[in-house]
Coordinates of N, CA, C and O in Angstrom, one line a residue:
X25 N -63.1 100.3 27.7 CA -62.3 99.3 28.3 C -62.9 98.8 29.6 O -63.8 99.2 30.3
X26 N -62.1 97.5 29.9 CA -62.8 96.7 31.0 C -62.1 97.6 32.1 O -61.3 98.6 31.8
X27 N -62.5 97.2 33.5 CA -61.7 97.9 34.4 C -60.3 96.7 34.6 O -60.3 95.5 34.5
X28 N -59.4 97.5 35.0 CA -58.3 96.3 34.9 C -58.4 95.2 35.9 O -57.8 94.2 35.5
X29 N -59.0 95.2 37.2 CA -59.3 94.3 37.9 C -60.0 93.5 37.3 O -59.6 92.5 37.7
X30 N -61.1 93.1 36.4 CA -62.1 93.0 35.6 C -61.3 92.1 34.2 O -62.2 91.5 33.7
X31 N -60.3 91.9 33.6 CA -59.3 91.4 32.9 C -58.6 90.1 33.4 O -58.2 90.0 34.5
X32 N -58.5 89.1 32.4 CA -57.9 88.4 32.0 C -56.5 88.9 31.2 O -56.5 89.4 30.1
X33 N -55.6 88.6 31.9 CA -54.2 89.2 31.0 C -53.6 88.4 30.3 O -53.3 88.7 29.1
X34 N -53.3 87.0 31.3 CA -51.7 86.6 31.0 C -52.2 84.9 29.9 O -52.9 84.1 30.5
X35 N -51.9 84.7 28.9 CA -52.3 83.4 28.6 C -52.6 82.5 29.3 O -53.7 82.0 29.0
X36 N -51.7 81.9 30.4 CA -52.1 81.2 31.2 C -53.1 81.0 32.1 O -53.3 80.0 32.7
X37 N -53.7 82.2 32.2 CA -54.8 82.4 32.8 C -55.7 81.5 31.5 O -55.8 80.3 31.7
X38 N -56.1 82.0 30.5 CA -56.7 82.0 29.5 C -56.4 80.4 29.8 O -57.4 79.9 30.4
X39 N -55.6 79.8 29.6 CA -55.4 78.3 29.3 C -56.5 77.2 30.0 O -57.3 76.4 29.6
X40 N -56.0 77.8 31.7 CA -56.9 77.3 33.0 C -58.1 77.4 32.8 O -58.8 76.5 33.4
X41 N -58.6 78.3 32.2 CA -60.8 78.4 32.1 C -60.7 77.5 30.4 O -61.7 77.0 30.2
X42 N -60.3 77.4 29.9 CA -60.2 76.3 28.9 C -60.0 75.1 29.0 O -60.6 74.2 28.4
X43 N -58.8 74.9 30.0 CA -59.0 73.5 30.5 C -60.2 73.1 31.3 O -61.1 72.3 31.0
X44 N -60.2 73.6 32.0 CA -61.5 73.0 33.2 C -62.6 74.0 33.3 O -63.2 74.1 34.3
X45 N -62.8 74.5 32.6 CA -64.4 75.6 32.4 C -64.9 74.5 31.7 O -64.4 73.4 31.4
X46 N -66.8 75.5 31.6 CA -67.9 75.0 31.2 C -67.6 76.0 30.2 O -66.9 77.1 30.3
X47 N -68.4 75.6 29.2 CA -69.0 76.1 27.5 C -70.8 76.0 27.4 O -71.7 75.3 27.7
X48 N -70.5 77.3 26.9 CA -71.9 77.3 26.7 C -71.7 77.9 25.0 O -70.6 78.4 24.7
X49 N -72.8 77.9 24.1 CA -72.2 78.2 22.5 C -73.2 78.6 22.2 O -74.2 77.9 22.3
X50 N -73.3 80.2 21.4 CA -74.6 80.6 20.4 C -73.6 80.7 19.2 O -72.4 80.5 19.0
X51 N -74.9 81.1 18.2 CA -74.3 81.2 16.7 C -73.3 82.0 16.7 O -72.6 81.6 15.7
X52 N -72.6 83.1 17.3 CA -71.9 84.1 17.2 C -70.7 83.9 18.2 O -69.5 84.2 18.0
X53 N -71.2 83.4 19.2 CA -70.1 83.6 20.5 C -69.9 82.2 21.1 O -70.8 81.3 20.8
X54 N -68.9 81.8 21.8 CA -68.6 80.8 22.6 C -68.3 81.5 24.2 O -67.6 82.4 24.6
X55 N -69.2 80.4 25.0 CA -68.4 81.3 26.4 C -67.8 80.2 27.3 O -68.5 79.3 27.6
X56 N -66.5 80.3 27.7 CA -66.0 79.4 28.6 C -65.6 80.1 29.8 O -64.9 81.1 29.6
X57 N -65.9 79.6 30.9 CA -66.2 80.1 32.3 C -65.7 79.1 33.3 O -65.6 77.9 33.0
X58 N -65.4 79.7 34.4 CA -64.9 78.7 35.5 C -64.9 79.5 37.0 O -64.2 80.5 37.2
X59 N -65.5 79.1 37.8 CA -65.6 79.6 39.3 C -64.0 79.4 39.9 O -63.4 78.3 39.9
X60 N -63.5 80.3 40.4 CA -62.4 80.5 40.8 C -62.7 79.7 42.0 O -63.8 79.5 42.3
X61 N -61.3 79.2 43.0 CA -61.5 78.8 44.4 C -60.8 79.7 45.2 O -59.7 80.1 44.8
X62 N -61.3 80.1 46.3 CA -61.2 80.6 47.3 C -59.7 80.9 47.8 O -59.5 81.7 48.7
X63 N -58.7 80.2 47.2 CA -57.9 80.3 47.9 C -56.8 80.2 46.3 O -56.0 79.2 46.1
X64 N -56.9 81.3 45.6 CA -56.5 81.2 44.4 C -55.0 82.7 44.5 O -54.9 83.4 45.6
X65 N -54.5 82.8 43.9 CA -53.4 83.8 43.7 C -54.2 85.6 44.6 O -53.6 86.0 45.5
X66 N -55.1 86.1 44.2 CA -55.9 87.1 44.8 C -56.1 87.0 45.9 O -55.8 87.8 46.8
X67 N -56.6 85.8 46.1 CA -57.2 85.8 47.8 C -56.1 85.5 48.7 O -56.2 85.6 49.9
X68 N -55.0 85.2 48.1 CA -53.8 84.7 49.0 C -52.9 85.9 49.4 O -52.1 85.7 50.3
X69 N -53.1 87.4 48.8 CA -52.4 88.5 49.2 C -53.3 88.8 50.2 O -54.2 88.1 50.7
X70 N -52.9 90.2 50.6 CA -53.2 90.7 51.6 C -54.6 91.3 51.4 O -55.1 92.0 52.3
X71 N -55.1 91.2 50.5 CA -56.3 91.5 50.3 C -57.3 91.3 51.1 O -58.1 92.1 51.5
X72 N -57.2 90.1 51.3 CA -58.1 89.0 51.6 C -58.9 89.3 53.4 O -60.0 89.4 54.0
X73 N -57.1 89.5 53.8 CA -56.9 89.7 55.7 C -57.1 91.1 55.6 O -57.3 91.6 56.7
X74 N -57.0 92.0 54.6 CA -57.0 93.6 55.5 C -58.4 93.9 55.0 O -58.9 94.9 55.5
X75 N -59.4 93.2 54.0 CA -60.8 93.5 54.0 C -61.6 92.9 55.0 O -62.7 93.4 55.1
X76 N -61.2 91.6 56.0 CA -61.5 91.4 56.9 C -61.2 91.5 58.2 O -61.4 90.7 59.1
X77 N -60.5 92.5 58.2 CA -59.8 93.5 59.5 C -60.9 94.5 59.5 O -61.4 95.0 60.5
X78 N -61.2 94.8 57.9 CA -62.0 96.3 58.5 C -63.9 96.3 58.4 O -64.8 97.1 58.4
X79 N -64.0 94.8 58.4 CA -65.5 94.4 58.5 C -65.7 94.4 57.3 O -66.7 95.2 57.2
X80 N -65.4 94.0 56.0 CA -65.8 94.3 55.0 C -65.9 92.5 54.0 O -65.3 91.4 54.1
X81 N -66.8 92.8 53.3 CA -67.2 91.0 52.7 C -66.2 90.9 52.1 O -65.9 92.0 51.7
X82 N -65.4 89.9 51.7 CA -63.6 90.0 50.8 C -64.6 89.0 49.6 O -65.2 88.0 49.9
X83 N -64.6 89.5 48.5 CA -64.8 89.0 46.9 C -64.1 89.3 46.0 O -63.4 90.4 45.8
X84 N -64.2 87.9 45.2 CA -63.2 88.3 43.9 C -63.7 88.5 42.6 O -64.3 87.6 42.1
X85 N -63.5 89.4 42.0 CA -63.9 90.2 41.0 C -63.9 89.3 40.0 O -63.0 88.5 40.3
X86 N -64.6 89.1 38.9 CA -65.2 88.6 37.7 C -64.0 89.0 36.7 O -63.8 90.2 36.5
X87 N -63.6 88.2 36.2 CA -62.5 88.3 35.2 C -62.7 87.9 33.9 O -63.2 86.8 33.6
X88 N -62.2 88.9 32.9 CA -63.1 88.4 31.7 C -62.2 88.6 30.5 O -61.5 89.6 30.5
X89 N -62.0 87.6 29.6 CA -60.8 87.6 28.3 C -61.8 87.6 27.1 O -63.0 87.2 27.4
X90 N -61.5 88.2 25.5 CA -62.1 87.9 24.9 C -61.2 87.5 24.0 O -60.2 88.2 23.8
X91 N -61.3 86.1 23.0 CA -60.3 85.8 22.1 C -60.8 85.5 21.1 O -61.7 84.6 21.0
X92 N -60.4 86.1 19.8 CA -60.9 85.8 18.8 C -59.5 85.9 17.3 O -58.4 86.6 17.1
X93 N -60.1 85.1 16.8 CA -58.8 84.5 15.6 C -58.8 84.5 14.4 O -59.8 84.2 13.7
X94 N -57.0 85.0 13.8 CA -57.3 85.7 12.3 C -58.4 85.3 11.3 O -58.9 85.9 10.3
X95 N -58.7 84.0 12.0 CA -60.2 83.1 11.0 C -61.0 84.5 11.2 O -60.8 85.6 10.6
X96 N -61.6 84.3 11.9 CA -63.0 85.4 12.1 C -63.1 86.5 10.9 O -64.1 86.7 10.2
X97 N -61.4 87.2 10.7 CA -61.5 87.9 9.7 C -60.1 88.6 9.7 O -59.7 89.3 10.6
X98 N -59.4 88.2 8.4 CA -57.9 89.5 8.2 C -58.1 90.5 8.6 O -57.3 90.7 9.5
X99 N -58.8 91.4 8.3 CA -58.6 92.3 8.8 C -58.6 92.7 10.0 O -59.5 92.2 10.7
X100 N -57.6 93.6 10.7 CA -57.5 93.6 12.4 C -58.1 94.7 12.6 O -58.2 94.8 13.9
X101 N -58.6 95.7 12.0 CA -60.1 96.6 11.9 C -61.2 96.0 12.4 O -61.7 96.4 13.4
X102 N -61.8 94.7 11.4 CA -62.7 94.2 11.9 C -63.0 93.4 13.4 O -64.0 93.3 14.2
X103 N -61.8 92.9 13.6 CA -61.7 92.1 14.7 C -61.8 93.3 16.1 O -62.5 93.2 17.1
X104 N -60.9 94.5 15.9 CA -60.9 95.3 17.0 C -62.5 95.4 17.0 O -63.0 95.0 18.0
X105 N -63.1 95.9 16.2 CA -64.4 96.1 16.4 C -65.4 95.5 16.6 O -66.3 96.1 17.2
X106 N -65.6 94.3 16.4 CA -65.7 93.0 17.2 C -65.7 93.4 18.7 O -66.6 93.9 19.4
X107 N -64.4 92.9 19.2 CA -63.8 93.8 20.0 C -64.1 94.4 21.5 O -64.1 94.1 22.7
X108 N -64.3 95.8 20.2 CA -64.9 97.0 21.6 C -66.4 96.9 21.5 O -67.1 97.5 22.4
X109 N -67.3 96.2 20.3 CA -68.6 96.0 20.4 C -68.8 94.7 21.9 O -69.7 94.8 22.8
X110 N -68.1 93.9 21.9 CA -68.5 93.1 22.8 C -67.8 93.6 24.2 O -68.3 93.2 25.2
X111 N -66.9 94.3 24.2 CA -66.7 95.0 26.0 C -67.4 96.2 26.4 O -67.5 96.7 27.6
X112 N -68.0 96.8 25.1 CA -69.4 97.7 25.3 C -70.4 96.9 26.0 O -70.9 97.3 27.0
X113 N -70.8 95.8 25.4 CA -71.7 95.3 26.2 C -71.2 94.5 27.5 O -72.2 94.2 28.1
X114 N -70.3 94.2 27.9 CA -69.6 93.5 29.2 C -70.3 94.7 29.9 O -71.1 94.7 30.8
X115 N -69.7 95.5 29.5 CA -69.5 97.1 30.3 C -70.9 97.0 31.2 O -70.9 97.1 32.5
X116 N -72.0 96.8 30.4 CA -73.6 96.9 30.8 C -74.3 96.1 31.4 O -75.2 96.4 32.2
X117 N -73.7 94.5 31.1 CA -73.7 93.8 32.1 C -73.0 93.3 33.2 O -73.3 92.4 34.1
X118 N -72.0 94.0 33.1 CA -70.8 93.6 34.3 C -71.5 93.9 36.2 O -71.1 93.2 37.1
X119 N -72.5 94.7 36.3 CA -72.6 95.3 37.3 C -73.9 93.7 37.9 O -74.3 93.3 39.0
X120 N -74.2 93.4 36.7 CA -75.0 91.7 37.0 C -74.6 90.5 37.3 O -75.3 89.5 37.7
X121 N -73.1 90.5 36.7 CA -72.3 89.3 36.6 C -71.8 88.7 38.1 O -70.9 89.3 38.5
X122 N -72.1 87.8 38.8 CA -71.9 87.1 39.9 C -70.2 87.1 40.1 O -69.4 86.4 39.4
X123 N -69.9 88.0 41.1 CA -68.3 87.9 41.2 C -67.6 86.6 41.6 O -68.4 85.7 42.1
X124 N -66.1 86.2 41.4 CA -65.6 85.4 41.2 C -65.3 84.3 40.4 O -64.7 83.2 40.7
X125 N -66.0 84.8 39.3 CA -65.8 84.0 38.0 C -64.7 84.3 36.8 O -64.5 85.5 36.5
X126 N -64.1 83.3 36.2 CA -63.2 83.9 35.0 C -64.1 83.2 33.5 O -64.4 82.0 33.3
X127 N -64.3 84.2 32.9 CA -64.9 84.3 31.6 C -64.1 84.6 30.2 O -63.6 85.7 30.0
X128 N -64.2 83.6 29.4 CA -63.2 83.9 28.2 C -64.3 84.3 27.7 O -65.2 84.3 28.5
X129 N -64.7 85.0 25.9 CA -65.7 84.9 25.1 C -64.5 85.0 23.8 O -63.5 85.7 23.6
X130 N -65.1 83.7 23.1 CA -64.2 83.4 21.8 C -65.8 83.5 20.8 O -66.9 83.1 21.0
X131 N -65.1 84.1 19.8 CA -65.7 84.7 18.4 C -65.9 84.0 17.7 O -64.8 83.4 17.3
X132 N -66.7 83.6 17.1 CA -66.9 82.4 15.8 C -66.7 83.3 14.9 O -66.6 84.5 15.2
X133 N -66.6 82.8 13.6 CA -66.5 83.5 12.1 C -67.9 84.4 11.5 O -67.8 85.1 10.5
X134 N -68.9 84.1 12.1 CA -70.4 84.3 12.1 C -70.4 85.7 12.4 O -70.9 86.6 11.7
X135 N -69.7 86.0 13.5 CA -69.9 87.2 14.3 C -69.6 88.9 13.7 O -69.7 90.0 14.2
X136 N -69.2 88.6 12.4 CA -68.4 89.6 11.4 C -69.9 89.9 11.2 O -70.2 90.9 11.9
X137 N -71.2 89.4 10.5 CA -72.0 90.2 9.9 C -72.9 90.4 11.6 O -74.0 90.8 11.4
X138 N -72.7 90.2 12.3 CA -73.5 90.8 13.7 C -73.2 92.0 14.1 O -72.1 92.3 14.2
X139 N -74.5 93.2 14.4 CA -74.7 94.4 14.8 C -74.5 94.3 16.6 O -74.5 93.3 17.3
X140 N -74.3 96.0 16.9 CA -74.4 95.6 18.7 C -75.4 95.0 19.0 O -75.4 94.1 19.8
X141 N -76.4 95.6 18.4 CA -78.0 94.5 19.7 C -77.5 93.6 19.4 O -76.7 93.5 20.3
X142 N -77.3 92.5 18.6 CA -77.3 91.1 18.5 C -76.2 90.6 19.2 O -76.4 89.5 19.7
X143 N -75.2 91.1 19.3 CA -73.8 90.6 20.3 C -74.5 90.9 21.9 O -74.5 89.9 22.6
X144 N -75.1 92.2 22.7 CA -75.8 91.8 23.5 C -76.7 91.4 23.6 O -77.0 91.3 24.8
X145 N -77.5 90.9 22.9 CA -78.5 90.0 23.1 C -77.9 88.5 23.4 O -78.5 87.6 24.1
X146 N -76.6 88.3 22.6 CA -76.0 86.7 22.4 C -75.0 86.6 24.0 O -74.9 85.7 24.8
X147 N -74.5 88.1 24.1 CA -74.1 87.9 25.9 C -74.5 87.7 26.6 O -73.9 86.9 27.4
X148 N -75.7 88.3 26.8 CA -76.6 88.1 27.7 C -77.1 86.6 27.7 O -77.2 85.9 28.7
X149 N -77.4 86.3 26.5 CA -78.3 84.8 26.9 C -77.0 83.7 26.8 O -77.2 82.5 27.3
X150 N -75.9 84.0 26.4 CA -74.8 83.5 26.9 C -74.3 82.8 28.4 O -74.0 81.7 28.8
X151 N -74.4 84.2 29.2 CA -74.1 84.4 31.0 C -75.4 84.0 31.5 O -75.4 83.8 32.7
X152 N -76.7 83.9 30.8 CA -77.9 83.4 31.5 C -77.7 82.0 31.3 O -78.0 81.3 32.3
X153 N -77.2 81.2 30.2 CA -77.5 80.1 29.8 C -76.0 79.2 31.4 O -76.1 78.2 32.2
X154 N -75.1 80.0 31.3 CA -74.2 79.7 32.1 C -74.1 79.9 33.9 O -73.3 79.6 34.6
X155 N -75.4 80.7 34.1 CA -75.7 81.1 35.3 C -75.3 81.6 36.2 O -75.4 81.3 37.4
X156 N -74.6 83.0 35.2 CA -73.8 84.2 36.1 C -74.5 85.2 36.6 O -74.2 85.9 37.5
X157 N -75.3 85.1 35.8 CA -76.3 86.5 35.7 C -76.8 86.4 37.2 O -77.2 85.3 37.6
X158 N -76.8 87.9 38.3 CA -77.4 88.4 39.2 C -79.2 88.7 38.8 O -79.5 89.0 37.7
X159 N -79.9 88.6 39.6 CA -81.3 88.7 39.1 C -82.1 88.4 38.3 O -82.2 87.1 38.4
X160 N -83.1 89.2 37.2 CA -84.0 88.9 36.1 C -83.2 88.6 35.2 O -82.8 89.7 34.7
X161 N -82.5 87.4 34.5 CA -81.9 87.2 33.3 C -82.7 87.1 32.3 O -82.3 86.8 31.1
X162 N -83.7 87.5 32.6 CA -85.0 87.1 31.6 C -85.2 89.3 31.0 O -85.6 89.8 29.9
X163 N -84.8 90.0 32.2 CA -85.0 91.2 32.3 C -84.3 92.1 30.4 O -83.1 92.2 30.1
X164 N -85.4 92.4 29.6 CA -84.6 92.5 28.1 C -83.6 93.9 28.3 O -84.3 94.8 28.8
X165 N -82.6 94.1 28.0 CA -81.8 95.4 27.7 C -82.0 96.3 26.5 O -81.4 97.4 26.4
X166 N -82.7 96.1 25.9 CA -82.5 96.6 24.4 C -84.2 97.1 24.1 O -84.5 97.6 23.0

């Protein structure tokens, strides 16, 4: 699992990086993304003032939904696995991902006969093509 700060929950959220996000699309995955503003629900609690009380940089954590639909496949076996193959790989690149972004990843129907290398391989050049990625996006994992 994602860490829960790290989560997209509520649909509404989901709705907002759909309306006004960017898309980027491989054969398997869709990524829609959107830079949060500074002055959004998070940064408005006390968060914000008591990490800069104690000298500390205040950032907002990278939030990430993944949605995928009975199309992809009936079975809800397949789809879980789907799933936890693709927050396995968030997991690995999460620590590269430029904070303060919300990230959906929606599943095309393709994605049923894809192995793990191939879903991180498709994340990865996903968040490079979208320009989240911290560092060597070019750097291979696999």
């Amino acid at each position: 699992m994602l860490p829960q700060k790290n989560r997209l929950k509520h649909p509404k959220e989901f709705k907002v990086v759909y309306r006004t996000g960017i898309t980027r699309k491989t054969s398997h995955l869709i990524l829609r993304g959107r830079r949060r503003e500074e002055n959004s629900q998070v940064a408005k609690s006390g968060e914000r003032s008591q990490a800069e009380a104690e000298g500390k940089e205040f950032y907002q954590p990278t939030r990430i939904g993944i949605a995928i639909a009975q199309k992809v496949s009936k079975r809800a076996v397949i789809r879980n696995r789907i799933k936890r193959r693709i927050r396995a790989g968030l997991r690995e690149l999460l620590p590269r991902i430029e904070a303060g972004w919300d990230l959906v990843f929606i599943v095309r129907p393709a994605a049923v006969e894809c192995n793990y290398r191939q879903l991180l391989q498709e994340l990865e050049q996903l968040l490079a093509k979208a320009e989240v990625l911290n560092g060597d996006s070019r750097r291979d994992l696999l």
